[in-house]
XYZ file of C-alpha atoms in Angstrom:
357
model
C 192.141 64.268 105.904
C 190.363 61.835 107.966
C 191.325 58.842 105.876
C 195.027 60.099 105.892
C 195.174 60.414 109.637
C 193.632 57.155 110.122
C 195.995 55.457 107.710
C 198.998 57.109 109.366
C 197.674 55.695 112.660
C 197.514 52.335 111.321
C 201.087 52.654 109.945
C 202.410 53.733 113.344
C 200.769 51.013 115.348
C 201.605 48.256 112.837
C 201.776 45.176 113.184
C 199.287 45.330 116.058
C 196.754 47.169 113.539
C 197.470 44.430 110.985
C 195.324 42.007 112.971
C 192.397 44.103 112.544
C 192.956 45.884 109.251
C 193.836 42.966 106.956
C 191.055 40.564 106.011
C 191.158 37.395 103.819
C 188.303 37.055 101.218
C 187.842 33.603 99.590
C 187.011 33.264 95.923
C 183.423 32.672 96.371
C 182.823 35.839 98.341
C 183.182 39.560 97.884
C 183.541 42.282 100.523
C 181.454 45.368 100.261
C 183.040 48.405 102.232
C 181.405 51.566 103.273
C 184.117 54.190 104.046
C 182.635 57.122 105.887
C 179.222 56.119 104.771
C 180.178 55.750 100.962
C 180.115 52.492 99.219
C 183.319 51.440 97.413
C 183.622 48.824 94.649
C 183.594 45.267 95.705
C 186.881 43.931 97.257
C 188.347 40.554 96.736
C 189.005 37.673 96.498
C 192.409 37.729 98.206
C 193.598 40.029 101.041
C 191.703 43.254 101.641
C 192.949 46.250 103.598
C 190.409 47.894 106.076
C 190.827 51.268 107.792
C 189.878 51.099 111.449
C 187.156 53.303 112.739
C 185.949 54.664 109.435
C 185.339 51.443 107.401
C 182.236 49.149 107.743
C 182.136 46.069 105.672
C 179.840 43.203 104.734
C 180.576 39.812 103.203
C 178.454 38.619 100.277
C 178.317 34.973 99.192
C 178.167 34.463 95.504
C 177.543 30.738 95.524
C 174.147 29.178 94.771
C 171.865 29.036 97.897
C 168.448 27.782 98.603
C 165.460 28.330 100.689
C 161.920 26.911 101.061
C 158.655 28.654 100.745
C 156.515 27.448 103.814
C 153.372 25.501 102.617
C 150.297 27.677 102.525
C 146.696 27.138 101.935
C 145.482 27.962 98.588
C 142.049 27.620 96.621
C 142.612 26.480 93.079
C 140.369 27.539 90.114
C 138.131 24.446 90.579
C 137.488 24.994 94.242
C 140.010 22.657 95.666
C 141.906 23.710 98.910
C 145.458 22.627 98.825
C 148.530 23.094 100.988
C 151.376 24.110 98.531
C 155.031 25.031 99.137
C 158.208 25.496 96.999
C 161.930 25.203 96.943
C 163.878 28.121 95.450
C 167.567 28.102 94.532
C 169.131 31.523 93.762
C 172.550 33.227 93.582
C 173.869 36.798 93.789
C 175.267 38.129 90.600
C 175.709 41.880 91.717
C 176.875 42.064 95.377
C 176.623 45.877 95.440
C 172.912 45.904 94.534
C 172.267 43.051 96.872
C 173.430 45.152 99.752
C 172.071 48.570 98.610
C 168.539 47.584 97.411
C 167.367 45.362 100.184
C 168.025 44.660 103.733
C 167.108 41.004 104.170
C 167.631 39.428 100.905
C 166.248 35.838 101.597
C 163.166 37.118 103.530
C 162.356 39.511 100.619
C 162.863 36.848 98.004
C 160.790 34.283 99.969
C 157.924 36.827 100.318
C 158.170 37.516 96.573
C 158.105 33.933 95.540
C 155.110 33.077 97.836
C 153.136 36.019 96.371
C 154.004 35.007 92.798
C 153.100 31.347 93.684
C 149.736 32.362 95.177
C 148.637 34.549 92.177
C 149.669 31.902 89.666
C 147.957 28.784 91.373
C 144.699 30.296 91.981
C 144.263 30.530 88.259
C 144.936 26.854 87.752
C 142.727 23.799 88.407
C 144.088 20.998 90.756
C 144.625 18.835 87.792
C 146.666 21.318 86.032
C 148.808 21.997 88.976
C 149.476 18.244 89.471
C 150.266 17.618 85.732
C 152.134 20.838 84.914
C 154.258 21.415 87.964
C 157.458 21.768 86.009
C 155.983 24.334 83.584
C 154.512 26.380 86.390
C 157.873 26.313 88.012
C 159.525 27.658 85.040
C 156.686 30.415 84.807
C 157.193 31.408 88.462
C 161.091 31.573 87.891
C 160.572 34.204 85.194
C 158.098 36.263 87.283
C 160.275 36.060 90.428
C 163.377 37.160 88.260
C 161.484 40.188 87.066
C 161.079 41.323 90.604
C 164.540 40.443 91.978
C 166.886 41.331 89.056
C 167.081 45.005 90.532
C 168.292 43.532 93.742
C 171.360 41.836 92.061
C 169.851 38.460 92.556
C 168.932 35.697 90.067
C 166.742 32.794 90.734
C 168.031 29.546 89.082
C 165.248 27.091 89.888
C 161.796 26.915 91.431
C 160.403 23.513 92.435
C 156.657 23.269 93.513
C 155.890 20.820 96.401
C 152.249 19.820 97.188
C 151.879 18.898 100.817
C 148.237 17.758 100.814
C 144.761 18.229 99.237
C 142.590 19.563 102.094
C 139.314 19.718 99.943
C 138.831 17.901 96.550
C 137.584 19.835 93.671
C 134.101 20.786 93.579
C 133.613 19.402 89.977
C 134.859 16.071 90.900
C 132.333 15.539 93.846
C 129.534 12.937 93.372
C 126.306 11.979 94.878
C 124.691 14.491 97.376
C 127.858 16.502 97.519
C 127.260 17.548 93.864
C 123.492 17.805 93.860
C 122.745 19.732 96.925
C 122.821 23.548 96.299
C 125.207 25.522 98.596
C 123.849 27.558 101.423
C 124.602 31.406 101.729
C 127.721 31.871 103.652
C 128.707 28.122 103.478
C 130.384 28.172 100.137
C 133.995 28.179 101.205
C 133.797 25.424 103.849
C 135.215 21.979 103.516
C 132.880 19.998 101.057
C 131.819 17.419 103.487
C 131.264 19.795 106.469
C 129.356 22.134 104.265
C 126.959 19.466 103.183
C 126.277 18.273 106.772
C 125.786 21.649 108.050
C 123.340 22.335 105.098
C 121.304 19.171 106.029
C 121.341 19.846 109.723
C 120.316 23.462 109.196
C 117.502 22.435 106.642
C 116.092 19.948 109.205
C 116.138 22.533 111.939
C 114.343 25.127 109.895
C 111.564 22.614 109.129
C 111.047 22.043 112.685
C 111.009 25.725 113.680
C 108.580 26.360 110.670
C 106.118 23.764 111.971
C 106.051 25.391 115.385
C 105.291 28.841 114.013
C 102.732 27.495 111.327
C 104.927 28.796 108.393
C 105.999 25.551 106.992
C 105.794 26.881 103.479
C 108.693 29.289 104.346
C 110.894 26.408 105.359
C 109.891 24.367 102.129
C 111.209 27.098 99.837
C 114.894 27.310 99.638
C 116.597 30.058 97.572
C 119.828 28.959 95.820
C 122.677 31.393 95.969
C 125.519 31.688 93.508
C 128.887 30.733 95.048
C 130.648 33.499 93.404
C 128.296 36.302 94.514
C 128.058 36.847 98.282
C 124.646 36.453 99.824
C 122.664 39.943 99.804
C 121.808 41.568 103.112
C 118.038 41.436 102.633
C 117.943 37.626 102.313
C 119.984 37.241 105.612
C 117.952 39.833 107.454
C 114.685 38.069 106.462
C 116.122 34.631 107.550
C 117.285 35.930 110.806
C 114.170 37.513 111.719
C 112.057 34.487 110.666
C 113.563 31.942 113.159
C 115.980 31.939 116.169
C 119.462 30.619 115.854
C 119.398 26.719 116.295
C 120.997 25.420 119.303
C 123.554 22.709 119.371
C 121.096 20.152 120.875
C 118.626 20.889 117.934
C 121.419 20.292 115.246
C 122.320 17.035 117.162
C 118.551 15.946 117.093
C 118.729 15.973 113.331
C 121.643 13.426 113.256
C 120.153 10.860 115.677
C 117.226 9.514 113.432
C 119.511 8.579 110.563
C 122.050 6.444 112.616
C 122.068 2.793 111.528
C 124.090 -0.320 111.143
C 124.394 0.163 107.433
C 125.598 3.620 107.939
C 128.227 2.478 110.444
C 129.444 -0.235 107.998
C 130.040 2.357 105.378
C 131.702 5.069 107.530
C 133.361 3.247 110.449
C 134.631 6.265 112.208
C 133.946 8.495 115.208
C 133.808 12.146 115.355
C 134.072 14.668 118.309
C 132.691 18.216 118.058
C 134.107 20.731 120.727
C 131.961 23.898 121.089
C 133.703 26.952 122.774
C 131.007 28.589 124.768
C 130.908 32.501 125.407
C 131.965 31.953 129.042
C 135.213 30.275 127.861
C 134.211 26.768 128.813
C 133.817 23.928 126.203
C 130.848 21.613 125.314
C 131.665 18.468 123.712
C 129.356 16.406 121.301
C 130.178 13.238 119.407
C 128.951 11.298 116.560
C 130.115 7.686 116.866
C 129.820 5.701 113.660
C 132.445 3.029 114.459
C 130.388 0.194 115.825
C 126.764 -0.956 116.449
C 124.009 1.297 115.044
C 125.965 4.382 115.961
C 125.503 7.025 118.664
C 125.349 10.598 119.043
C 125.247 12.852 122.249
C 127.069 14.852 124.626
C 130.572 14.180 125.794
C 133.503 12.236 123.946
C 133.124 9.043 122.068
C 134.578 5.818 123.575
C 138.214 5.531 122.754
C 140.066 8.080 120.616
C 138.005 9.925 118.039
C 139.209 9.684 114.392
C 138.191 13.539 113.641
C 137.857 16.376 115.867
C 135.876 19.505 114.869
C 136.402 22.691 117.105
C 134.433 26.015 116.796
C 133.064 28.758 119.018
C 129.323 28.486 119.606
C 128.687 32.061 118.188
C 130.813 31.218 115.022
C 128.970 27.903 114.446
C 125.607 29.896 114.649
C 127.061 32.509 112.390
C 128.082 29.892 110.013
C 124.631 28.436 109.803
C 122.969 31.782 109.375
C 125.351 33.065 106.826
C 126.651 35.966 109.022
C 130.277 34.616 108.779
C 131.987 33.379 105.727
C 133.115 29.746 106.732
C 136.183 29.978 104.404
C 137.488 32.960 106.382
C 136.853 30.994 109.687
C 138.680 27.894 108.348
C 141.587 29.755 107.069
C 142.003 31.889 110.169
C 141.685 28.892 112.501
C 138.415 29.871 113.951
C 136.952 26.567 112.485
C 139.599 23.777 113.120
C 139.516 20.307 111.612
C 141.926 17.805 113.252
C 142.325 14.215 112.239
C 142.312 11.944 109.317
C 140.996 13.914 106.245
C 140.172 10.691 104.437
C 137.848 9.648 107.329
C 136.401 13.038 107.457
C 135.339 12.724 103.783
C 133.364 9.605 104.868
C 130.731 11.937 106.343
C 129.332 11.907 102.951
C 127.498 8.697 103.803
C 125.927 10.347 106.730
C 124.874 13.244 104.562
C 123.363 10.808 102.027
C 121.336 9.088 104.688
C 120.082 12.324 106.085
C 118.906 13.435 102.506
C 117.118 10.144 101.883
C 115.330 10.541 105.165
C 114.161 14.045 104.320
């Protein structure tokens, strides 16, 4: 009855109602109409008649479209941290399902593609990702289609794009980076920063042990498996044996190893911003760009090549293993800004500190 009355009203008010009731649908589109809440068969292409007040409609584009998966940080099987994105091409093959099954088609497909990409790449090494990008893309295409076929959508192509390598694979590191055992809680940190923190922390513990007369405790270092998290008893014993090292104590472990030879090998300056509990910031620097190198409070002369920023409490927790550095790095609590290649040159500073020990 309602449909008949609306149709009669449209006829009486024609041709004025024709401007609102007649729609032109191109060949590459279909129109989905809900009449009194019930879906009808797809309409088009050509001219489609809509009944005012009781018809609600939506256009569906059948052409191939594309979107990109924003680059995200991933950890590969060999421990490399990479920034990986993807370009996805798709098309709608069933306009009714695309409207009925999902509200935001592109957002839902992007999330599905990102989850599938993450689950697949964490099982691959960095070399496999670089060499087998096409094959991995084909594998992702099949996995995404398994999820989206019920939405009336088909993915035609998935192309992976690697933005950058934030941390090299652990198995490819050489020198002190490969021989120094990981410290509890520092397994996920950037390789160079992890080794620097390990040496700084070890020197600080040796100083604290000599003051308390328990040097044999500082000389014995327990190696913790990277896969297994550190056990609470070890951390509890460590926390009770010494106080948390201050920033000045960590800096004092760097100053003795500065030399002209080290400056010639590194040739870069580093700024470390420490966020204090009061909200203010304390800035330190390690300048290895000229002379014999310098380290102290404040900013280096000129613009620093690498800037590290971390809260004082987070820095202490990182050294004591109370906070997983990988979580802090990924969440932004530990920030690394600047040239990553120059940041990796801190390996020379770590080597010099190890030789001095």
